[in-house]
Coordinates of C-alpha atoms in Angstrom, one line a residue:
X1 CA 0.0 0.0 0.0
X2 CA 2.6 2.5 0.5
X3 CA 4.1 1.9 -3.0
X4 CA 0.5 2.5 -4.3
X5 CA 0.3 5.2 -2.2
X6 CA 2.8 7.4 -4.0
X7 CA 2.3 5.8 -7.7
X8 CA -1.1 7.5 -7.9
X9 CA -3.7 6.0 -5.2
X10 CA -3.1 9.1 -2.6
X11 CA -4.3 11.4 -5.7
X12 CA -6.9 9.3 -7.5
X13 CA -8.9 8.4 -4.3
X14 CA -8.4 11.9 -3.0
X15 CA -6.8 10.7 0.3
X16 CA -5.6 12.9 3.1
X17 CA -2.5 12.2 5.3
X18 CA -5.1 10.8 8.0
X19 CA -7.3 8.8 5.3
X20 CA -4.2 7.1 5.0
X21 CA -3.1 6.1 8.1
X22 CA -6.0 4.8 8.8
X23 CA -6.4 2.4 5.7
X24 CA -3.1 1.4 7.4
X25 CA -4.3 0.8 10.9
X26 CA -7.7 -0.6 10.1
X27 CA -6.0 -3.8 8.3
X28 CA -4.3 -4.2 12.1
X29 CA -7.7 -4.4 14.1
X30 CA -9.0 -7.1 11.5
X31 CA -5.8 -8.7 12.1
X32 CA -6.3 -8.6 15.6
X33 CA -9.2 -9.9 15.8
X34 CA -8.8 -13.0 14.1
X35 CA -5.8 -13.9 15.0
X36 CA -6.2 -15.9 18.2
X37 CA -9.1 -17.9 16.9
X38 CA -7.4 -18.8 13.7
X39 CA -4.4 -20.4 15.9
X40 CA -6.7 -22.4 18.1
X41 CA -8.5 -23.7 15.2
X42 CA -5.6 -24.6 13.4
X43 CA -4.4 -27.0 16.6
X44 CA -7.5 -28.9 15.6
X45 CA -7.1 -29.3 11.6
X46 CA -5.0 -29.4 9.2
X47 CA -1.9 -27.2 8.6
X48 CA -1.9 -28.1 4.8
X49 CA -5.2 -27.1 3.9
X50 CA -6.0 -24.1 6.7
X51 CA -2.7 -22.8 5.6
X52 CA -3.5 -22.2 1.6
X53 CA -6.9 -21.4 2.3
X54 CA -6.2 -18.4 4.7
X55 CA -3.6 -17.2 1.6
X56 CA -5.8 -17.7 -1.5
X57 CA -8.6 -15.3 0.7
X58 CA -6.5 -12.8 1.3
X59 CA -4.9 -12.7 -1.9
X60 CA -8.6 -12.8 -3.5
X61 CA -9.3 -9.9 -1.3
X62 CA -6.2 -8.2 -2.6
X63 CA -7.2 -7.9 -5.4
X64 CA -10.4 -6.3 -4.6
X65 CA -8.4 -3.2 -4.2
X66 CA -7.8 -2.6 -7.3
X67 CA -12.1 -1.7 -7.5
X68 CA -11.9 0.5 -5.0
X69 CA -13.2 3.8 -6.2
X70 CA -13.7 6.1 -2.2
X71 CA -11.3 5.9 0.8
X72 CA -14.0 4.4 2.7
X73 CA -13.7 1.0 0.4
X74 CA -10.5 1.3 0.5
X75 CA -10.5 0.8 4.5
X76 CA -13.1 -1.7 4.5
X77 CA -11.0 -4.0 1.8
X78 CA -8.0 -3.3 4.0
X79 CA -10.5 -4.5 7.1
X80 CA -11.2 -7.3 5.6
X81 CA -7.7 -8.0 4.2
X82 CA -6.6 -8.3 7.5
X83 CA -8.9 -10.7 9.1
X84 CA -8.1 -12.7 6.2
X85 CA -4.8 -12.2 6.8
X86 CA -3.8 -12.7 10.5
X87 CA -4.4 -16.7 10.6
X88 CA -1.1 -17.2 8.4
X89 CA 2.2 -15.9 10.5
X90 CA 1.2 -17.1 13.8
X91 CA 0.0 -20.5 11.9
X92 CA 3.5 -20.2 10.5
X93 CA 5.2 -19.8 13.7
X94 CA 3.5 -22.9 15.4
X95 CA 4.0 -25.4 12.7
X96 CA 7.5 -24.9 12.7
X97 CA 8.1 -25.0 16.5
X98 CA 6.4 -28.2 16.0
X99 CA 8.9 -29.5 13.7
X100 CA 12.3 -28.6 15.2
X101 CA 13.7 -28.0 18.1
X102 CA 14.3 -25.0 20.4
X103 CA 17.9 -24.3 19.5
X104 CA 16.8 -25.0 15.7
X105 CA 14.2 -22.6 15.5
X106 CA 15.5 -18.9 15.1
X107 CA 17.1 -19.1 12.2
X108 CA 14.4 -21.0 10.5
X109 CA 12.0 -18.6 11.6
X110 CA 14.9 -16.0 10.0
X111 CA 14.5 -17.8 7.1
X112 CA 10.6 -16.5 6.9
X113 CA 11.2 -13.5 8.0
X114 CA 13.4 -13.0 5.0
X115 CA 11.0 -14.2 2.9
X116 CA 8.4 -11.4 3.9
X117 CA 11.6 -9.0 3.1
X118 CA 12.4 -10.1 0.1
X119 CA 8.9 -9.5 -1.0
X120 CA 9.2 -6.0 0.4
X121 CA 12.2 -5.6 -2.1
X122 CA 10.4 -7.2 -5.1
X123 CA 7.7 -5.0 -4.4
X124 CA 9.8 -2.1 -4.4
X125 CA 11.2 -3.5 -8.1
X126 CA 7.6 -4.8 -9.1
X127 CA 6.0 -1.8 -8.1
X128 CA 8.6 0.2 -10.0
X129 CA 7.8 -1.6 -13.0
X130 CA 4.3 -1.9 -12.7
X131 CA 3.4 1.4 -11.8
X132 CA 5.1 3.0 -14.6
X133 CA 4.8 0.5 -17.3
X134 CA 1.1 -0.5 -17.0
X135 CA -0.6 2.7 -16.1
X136 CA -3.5 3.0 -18.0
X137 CA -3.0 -0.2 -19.9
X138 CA -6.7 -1.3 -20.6
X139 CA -7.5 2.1 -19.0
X140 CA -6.3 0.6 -15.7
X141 CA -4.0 2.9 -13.4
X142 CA -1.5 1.4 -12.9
X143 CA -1.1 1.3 -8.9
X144 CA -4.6 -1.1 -9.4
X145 CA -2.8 -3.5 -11.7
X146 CA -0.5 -3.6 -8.7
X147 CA -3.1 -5.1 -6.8
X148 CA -4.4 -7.4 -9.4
X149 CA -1.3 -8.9 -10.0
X150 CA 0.5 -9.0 -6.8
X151 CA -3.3 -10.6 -5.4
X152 CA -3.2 -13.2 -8.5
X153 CA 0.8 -14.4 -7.6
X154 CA -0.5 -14.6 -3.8
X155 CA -3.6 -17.1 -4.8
X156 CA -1.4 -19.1 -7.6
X157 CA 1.2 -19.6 -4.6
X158 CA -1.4 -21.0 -2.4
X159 CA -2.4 -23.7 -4.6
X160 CA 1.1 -24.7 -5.7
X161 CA 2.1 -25.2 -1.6
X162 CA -0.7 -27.5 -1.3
X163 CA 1.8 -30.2 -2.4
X164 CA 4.1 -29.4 -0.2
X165 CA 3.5 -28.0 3.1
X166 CA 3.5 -30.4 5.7
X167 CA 0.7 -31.6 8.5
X168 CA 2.2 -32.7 11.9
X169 CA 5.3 -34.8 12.1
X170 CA 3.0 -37.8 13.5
X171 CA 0.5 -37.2 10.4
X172 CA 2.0 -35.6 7.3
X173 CA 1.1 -38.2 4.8
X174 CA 4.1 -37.7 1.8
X175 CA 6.8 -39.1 4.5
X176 CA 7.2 -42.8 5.5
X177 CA 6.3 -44.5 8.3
X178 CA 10.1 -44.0 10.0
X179 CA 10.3 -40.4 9.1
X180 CA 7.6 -39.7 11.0
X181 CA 8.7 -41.8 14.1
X182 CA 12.0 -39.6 13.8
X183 CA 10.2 -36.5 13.2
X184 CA 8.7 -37.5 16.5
X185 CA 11.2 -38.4 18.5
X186 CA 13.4 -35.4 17.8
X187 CA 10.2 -33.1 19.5
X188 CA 10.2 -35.6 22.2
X189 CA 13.8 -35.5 23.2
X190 CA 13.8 -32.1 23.4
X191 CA 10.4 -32.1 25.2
X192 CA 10.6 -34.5 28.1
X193 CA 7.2 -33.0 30.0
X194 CA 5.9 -32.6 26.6
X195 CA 6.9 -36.8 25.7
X196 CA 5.5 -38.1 29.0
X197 CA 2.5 -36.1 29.4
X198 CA -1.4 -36.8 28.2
X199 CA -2.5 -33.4 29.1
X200 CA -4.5 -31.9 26.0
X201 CA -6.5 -28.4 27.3
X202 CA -9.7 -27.1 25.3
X203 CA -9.4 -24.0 24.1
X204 CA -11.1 -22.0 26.8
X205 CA -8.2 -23.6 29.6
X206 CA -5.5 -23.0 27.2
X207 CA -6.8 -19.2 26.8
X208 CA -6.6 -19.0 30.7
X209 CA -3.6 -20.9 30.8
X210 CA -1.6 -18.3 28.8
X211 CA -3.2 -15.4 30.3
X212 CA -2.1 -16.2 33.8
X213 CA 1.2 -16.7 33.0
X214 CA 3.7 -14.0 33.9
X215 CA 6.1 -14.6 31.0
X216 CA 3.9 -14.1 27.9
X217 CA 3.6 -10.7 29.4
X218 CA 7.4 -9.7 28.9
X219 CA 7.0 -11.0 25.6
X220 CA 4.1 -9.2 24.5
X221 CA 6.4 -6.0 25.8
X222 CA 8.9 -6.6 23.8
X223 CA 7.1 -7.8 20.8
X224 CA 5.6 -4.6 20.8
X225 CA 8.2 -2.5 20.8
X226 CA 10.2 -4.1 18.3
X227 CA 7.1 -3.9 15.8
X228 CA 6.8 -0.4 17.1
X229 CA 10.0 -0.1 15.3
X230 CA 9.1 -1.7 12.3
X231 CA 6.4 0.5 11.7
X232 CA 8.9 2.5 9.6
X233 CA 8.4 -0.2 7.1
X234 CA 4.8 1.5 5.6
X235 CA 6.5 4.6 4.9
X236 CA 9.8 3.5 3.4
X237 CA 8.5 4.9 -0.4
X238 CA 7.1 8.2 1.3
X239 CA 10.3 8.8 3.3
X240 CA 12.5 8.1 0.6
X241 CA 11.1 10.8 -2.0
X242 CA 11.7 13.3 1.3
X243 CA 15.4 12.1 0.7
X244 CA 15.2 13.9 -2.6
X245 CA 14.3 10.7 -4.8
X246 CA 11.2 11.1 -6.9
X247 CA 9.3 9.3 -9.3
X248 CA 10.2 5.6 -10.0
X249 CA 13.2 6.0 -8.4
X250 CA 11.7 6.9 -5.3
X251 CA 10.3 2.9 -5.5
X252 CA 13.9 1.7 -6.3
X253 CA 15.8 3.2 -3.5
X254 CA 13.7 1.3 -0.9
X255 CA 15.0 -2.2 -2.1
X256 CA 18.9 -0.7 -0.3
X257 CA 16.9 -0.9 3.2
X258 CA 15.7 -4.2 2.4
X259 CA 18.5 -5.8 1.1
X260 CA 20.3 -4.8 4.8
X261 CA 17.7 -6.1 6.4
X262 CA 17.8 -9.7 4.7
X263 CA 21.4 -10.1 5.4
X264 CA 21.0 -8.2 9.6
X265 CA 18.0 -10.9 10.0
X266 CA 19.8 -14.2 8.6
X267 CA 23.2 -12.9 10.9
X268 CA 21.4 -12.3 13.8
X269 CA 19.1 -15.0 13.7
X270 CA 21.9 -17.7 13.1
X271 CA 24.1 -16.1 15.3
X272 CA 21.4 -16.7 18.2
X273 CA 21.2 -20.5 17.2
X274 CA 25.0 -20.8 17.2
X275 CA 25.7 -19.5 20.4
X276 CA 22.0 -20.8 21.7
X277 CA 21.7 -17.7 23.5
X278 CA 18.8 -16.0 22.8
X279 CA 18.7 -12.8 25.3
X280 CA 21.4 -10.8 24.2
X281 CA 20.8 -11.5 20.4
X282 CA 17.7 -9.6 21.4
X283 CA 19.4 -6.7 23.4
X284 CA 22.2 -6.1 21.3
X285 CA 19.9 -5.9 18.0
X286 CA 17.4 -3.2 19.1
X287 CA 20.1 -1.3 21.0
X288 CA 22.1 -0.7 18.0
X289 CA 18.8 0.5 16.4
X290 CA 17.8 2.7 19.1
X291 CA 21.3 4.6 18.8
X292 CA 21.4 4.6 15.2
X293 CA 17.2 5.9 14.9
X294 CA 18.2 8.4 17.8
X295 CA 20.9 10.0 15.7
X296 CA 18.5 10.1 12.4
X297 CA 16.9 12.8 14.8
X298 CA 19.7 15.1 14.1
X299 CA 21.0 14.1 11.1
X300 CA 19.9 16.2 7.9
X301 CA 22.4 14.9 5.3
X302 CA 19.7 12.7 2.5
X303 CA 22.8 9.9 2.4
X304 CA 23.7 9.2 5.9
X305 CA 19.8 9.2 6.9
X306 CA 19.1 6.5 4.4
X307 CA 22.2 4.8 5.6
X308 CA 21.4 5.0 9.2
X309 CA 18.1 3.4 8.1
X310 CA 19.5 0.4 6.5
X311 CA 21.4 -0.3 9.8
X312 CA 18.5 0.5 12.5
X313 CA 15.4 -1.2 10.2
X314 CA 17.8 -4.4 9.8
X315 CA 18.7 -4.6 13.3
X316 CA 15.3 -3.6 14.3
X317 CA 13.6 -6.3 12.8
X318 CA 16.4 -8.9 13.0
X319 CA 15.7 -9.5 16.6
X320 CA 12.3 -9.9 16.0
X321 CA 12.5 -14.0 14.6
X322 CA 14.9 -14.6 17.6
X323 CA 12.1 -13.2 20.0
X324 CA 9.8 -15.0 18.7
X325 CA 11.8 -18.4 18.8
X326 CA 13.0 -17.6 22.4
X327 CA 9.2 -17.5 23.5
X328 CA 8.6 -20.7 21.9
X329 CA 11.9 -21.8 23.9
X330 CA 10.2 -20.7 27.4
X331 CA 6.9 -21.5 26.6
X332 CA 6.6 -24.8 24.7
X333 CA 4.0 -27.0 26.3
X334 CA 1.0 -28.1 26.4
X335 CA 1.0 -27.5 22.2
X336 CA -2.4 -25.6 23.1
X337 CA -0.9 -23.1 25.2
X338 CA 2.0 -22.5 23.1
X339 CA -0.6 -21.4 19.9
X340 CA -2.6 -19.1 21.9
X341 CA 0.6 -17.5 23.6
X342 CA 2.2 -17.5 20.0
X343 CA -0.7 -15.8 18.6
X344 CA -1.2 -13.7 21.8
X345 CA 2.0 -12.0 21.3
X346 CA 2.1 -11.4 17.6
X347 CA -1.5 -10.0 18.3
X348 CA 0.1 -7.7 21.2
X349 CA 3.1 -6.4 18.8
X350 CA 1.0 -5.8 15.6
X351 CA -1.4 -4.0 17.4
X352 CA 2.0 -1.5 17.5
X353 CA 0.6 -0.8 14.0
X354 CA -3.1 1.0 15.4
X355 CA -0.5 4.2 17.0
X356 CA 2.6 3.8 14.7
X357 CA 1.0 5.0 11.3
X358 CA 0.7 8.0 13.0
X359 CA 4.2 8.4 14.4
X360 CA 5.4 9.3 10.8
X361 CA 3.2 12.0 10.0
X362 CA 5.8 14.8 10.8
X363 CA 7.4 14.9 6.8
X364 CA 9.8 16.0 5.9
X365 CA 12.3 15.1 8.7
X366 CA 9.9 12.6 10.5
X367 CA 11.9 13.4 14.0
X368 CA 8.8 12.3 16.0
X369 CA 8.9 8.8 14.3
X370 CA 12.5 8.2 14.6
X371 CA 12.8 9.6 18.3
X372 CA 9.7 7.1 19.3
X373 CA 11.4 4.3 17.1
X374 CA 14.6 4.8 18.7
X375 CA 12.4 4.7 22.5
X376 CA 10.9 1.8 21.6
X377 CA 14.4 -0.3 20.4
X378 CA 15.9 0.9 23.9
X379 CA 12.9 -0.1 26.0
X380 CA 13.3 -3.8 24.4
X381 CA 17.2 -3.8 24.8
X382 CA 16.1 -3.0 28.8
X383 CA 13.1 -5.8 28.9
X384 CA 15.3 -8.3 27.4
X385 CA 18.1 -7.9 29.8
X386 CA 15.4 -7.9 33.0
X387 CA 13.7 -10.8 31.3
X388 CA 16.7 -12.9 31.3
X389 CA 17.4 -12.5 34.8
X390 CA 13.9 -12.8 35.7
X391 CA 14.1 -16.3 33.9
X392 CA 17.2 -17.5 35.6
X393 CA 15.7 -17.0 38.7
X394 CA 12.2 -18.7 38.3
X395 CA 14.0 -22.2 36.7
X396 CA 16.1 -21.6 39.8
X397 CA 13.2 -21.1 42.2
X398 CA 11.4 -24.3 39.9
X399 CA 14.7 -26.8 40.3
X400 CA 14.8 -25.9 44.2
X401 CA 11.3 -26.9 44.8
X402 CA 11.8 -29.8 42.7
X403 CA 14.6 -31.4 44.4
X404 CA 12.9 -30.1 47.8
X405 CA 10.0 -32.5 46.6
X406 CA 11.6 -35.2 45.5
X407 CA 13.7 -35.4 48.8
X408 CA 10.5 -35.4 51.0
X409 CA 9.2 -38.1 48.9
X410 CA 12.5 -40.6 49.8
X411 CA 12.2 -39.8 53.4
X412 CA 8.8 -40.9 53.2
X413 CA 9.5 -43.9 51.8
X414 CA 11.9 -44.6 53.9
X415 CA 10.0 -44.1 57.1
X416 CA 7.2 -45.5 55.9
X417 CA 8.3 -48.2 52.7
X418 CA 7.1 -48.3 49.3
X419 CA 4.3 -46.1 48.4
X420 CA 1.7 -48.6 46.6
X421 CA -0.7 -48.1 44.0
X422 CA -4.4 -48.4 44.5
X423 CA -7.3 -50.1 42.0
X424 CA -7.2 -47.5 40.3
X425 CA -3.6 -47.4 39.8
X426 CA -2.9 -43.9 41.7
X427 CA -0.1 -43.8 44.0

């Protein structure tokens, strides 16, 4: 939307700065909405099929914005688009920490995150292209055949991944027998309570069991502020014609800034793995974007500002796949409470989105957006660091009153002998 936005849709729909950021923020509330069911319905069906069903809708309702002819269709499309939407990343995120294992997962979920930027840079090149090349081709502007196509590629991928996405490693039907006992067994291993346990909670207990648990909190906080961050993302294309860049190569020179943040995701997020530290490759990340969005305050030079927003958008967002994989890390079982919490958080950060299209309102210099962006890295840097320690000492706390139980439980067997089990085979 914000390449649209400055190829022609801003001018042909008559939109107002405000108009704007609200087609922007409405898609959020659809997307929070939804998103929590959609997680706890996909623990009861299939991955394969919810999956590319959630992305051929939305990509249908993509396209629809390329009829809109008023801003108020435009915001209920982008409603709508949303609620369509919000099923697929959290979906994402909890088929994958079902397939590998905690140390395994943040540079996978890197791996994802890159594709999302990636598409972010081919959009910057597609829209480019499209905009310029197809405008009025059939007597269609061309920022609607952006819509038409990039909403056609989105439904003719969802039908192609049919073939290939997987269901759960004890039920994806293209491997063999052994693959999935492996598939298994590697979750198992690295899950003792969750290999030895029958407990399976409805919906409504899993709901309550993320809710009253202390830790999804910090990561909501910190999810938010890192997406807080992010919100620079919707006006990349607007703040790079501010830089002096105009036309189509105004759409060009935001590919740069995605590019960096490809390579600062992959680094960071395989770094994390390697070192199987997660904390720190949280801190460190959003601290070095806090300092660099804190100088781009000051800074009036057109070159170093976009440079400054390579480094603090890729470091930004590069801690974002490693957050995501520590909370799966902390929070990994029952496989209930670990969708809701997964989709709680995401829910928490995007809703970053409802205050942050306003943040960058203040054009040219945009000091507002860039002095909360830089407030919002450092707040996560400070989380993260309290988090950790917070951590350490509740496994601490959790070990002590373990061993404090099982020590009662030998000196009462060996004051009393042998517990035995009843009829019922309770001890």
């Amino acid at each position: 939307i914000g390449n649209a936005r400055i190829g022609g849709m801003e001018k042909d729909l008559k939109l107002k700065p405000e108009d704007y950021s609200l087609a922007v923020l409405i898609f959020f509330v659809g997307y929070l909405l939804a998103e929590i069911p959609s997680n706890m319905l996909l623990t009861r069906l299939r991955p394969s099929l919810f999956i590319p069903f959630l992305t051929f809708s939305w990509g249908l309702v993509a396209t629809l914005l390329s009829v809109v002819k008023t801003k108020e269709q435009l915001i209920g499309v982008r409603f709508v688009l949303g609620f369509m939407e919000s099923g697929f990343f959290p979906g994402i995120l909890f088929l994958l920490s079902s397939w590998y294992r905690r140390r395994e997962l943040a540079k996978r979920l890197g791996i994802i995150f890159t594709a999302s930027i990636m598409a972010g840079a081919f959009g910057g090149l597609l829209s480019g292209g499209v905009i310029t090349g197809m405008d009025e081709v059939r007597g269609i502007r061309g920022w609607r055949w952006l819509f038409i196509i990039e909403g056609a590629i989105t439904m003719l991928a969802s039908i192609v991944v049919i073939f290939f996405m997987p269901d759960w490693p004890s039920n994806t039907k293209w491997l063999t027998a052994e693959q999935r006992a492996l598939a298994t067994a590697r979750i198992a291993a690295d899950r003792p309570a969750r290999a030895h346990s029958t407990l399976n909670l409805t919906h409504l207990q899993a709901f309550k069991a993320t809710v009253t648990d202390w830790r999804v909190y910090l990561f909501c906080l910190m999810d938010l502020m890192i997406t807080s961050g992010t919100t620079i993302s919707y006006f990349i294309p607007t703040i790079t014609r501010t830089l002096g860049y105009t036309g189509q190569t105004a759409q060009f020179m935001t590919v740069p800034i995605y590019v960096c943040a490809f390579v600062g995701v992959l680094a960071i997020s395989y770094s994390a793995d390697f070192f199987k530290n997660r904390a720190f490759h949280v801190a460190i990340p959003t601290a070095v974007a806090g300092v660099t969005y804190a100088i781009c305050t000051r800074v009036t030079n057109s070159e170093a500002r976009y440079g400054l927003i390579c480094i603090g958008y890729a470091t930004n967002l590069g801690a974002l796949p490693v957050l995501l994989a520590w909370l799966s890390k902390e929070i990994n079982y029952p496989d209930s409470k670990r969708a809701v919490s997964q989709a709680l958080v995401n829910s928490v950060g995007n809703s970053a989105s409802i205050y942050g299209s306003f943040l960058w309102s203040d054009s040219p210099k945009f000091t507002n957006g860039f002095m909360a962006n830089s407030i919002f890295c450092f707040t996560c840097a400070l989380i993260s660091i309290v988090g950790h320690i917070l951590f350490i000492k509740f496994y601490s706390r959790m070990k002590s009153r373990s061993e404090s139980d099982s020590r009662s439980s030998v000196d009462m067997q060996t004051t009393t002998g042998p517990l035995k089990e009843n009829k019922t085979g309770c001890i």
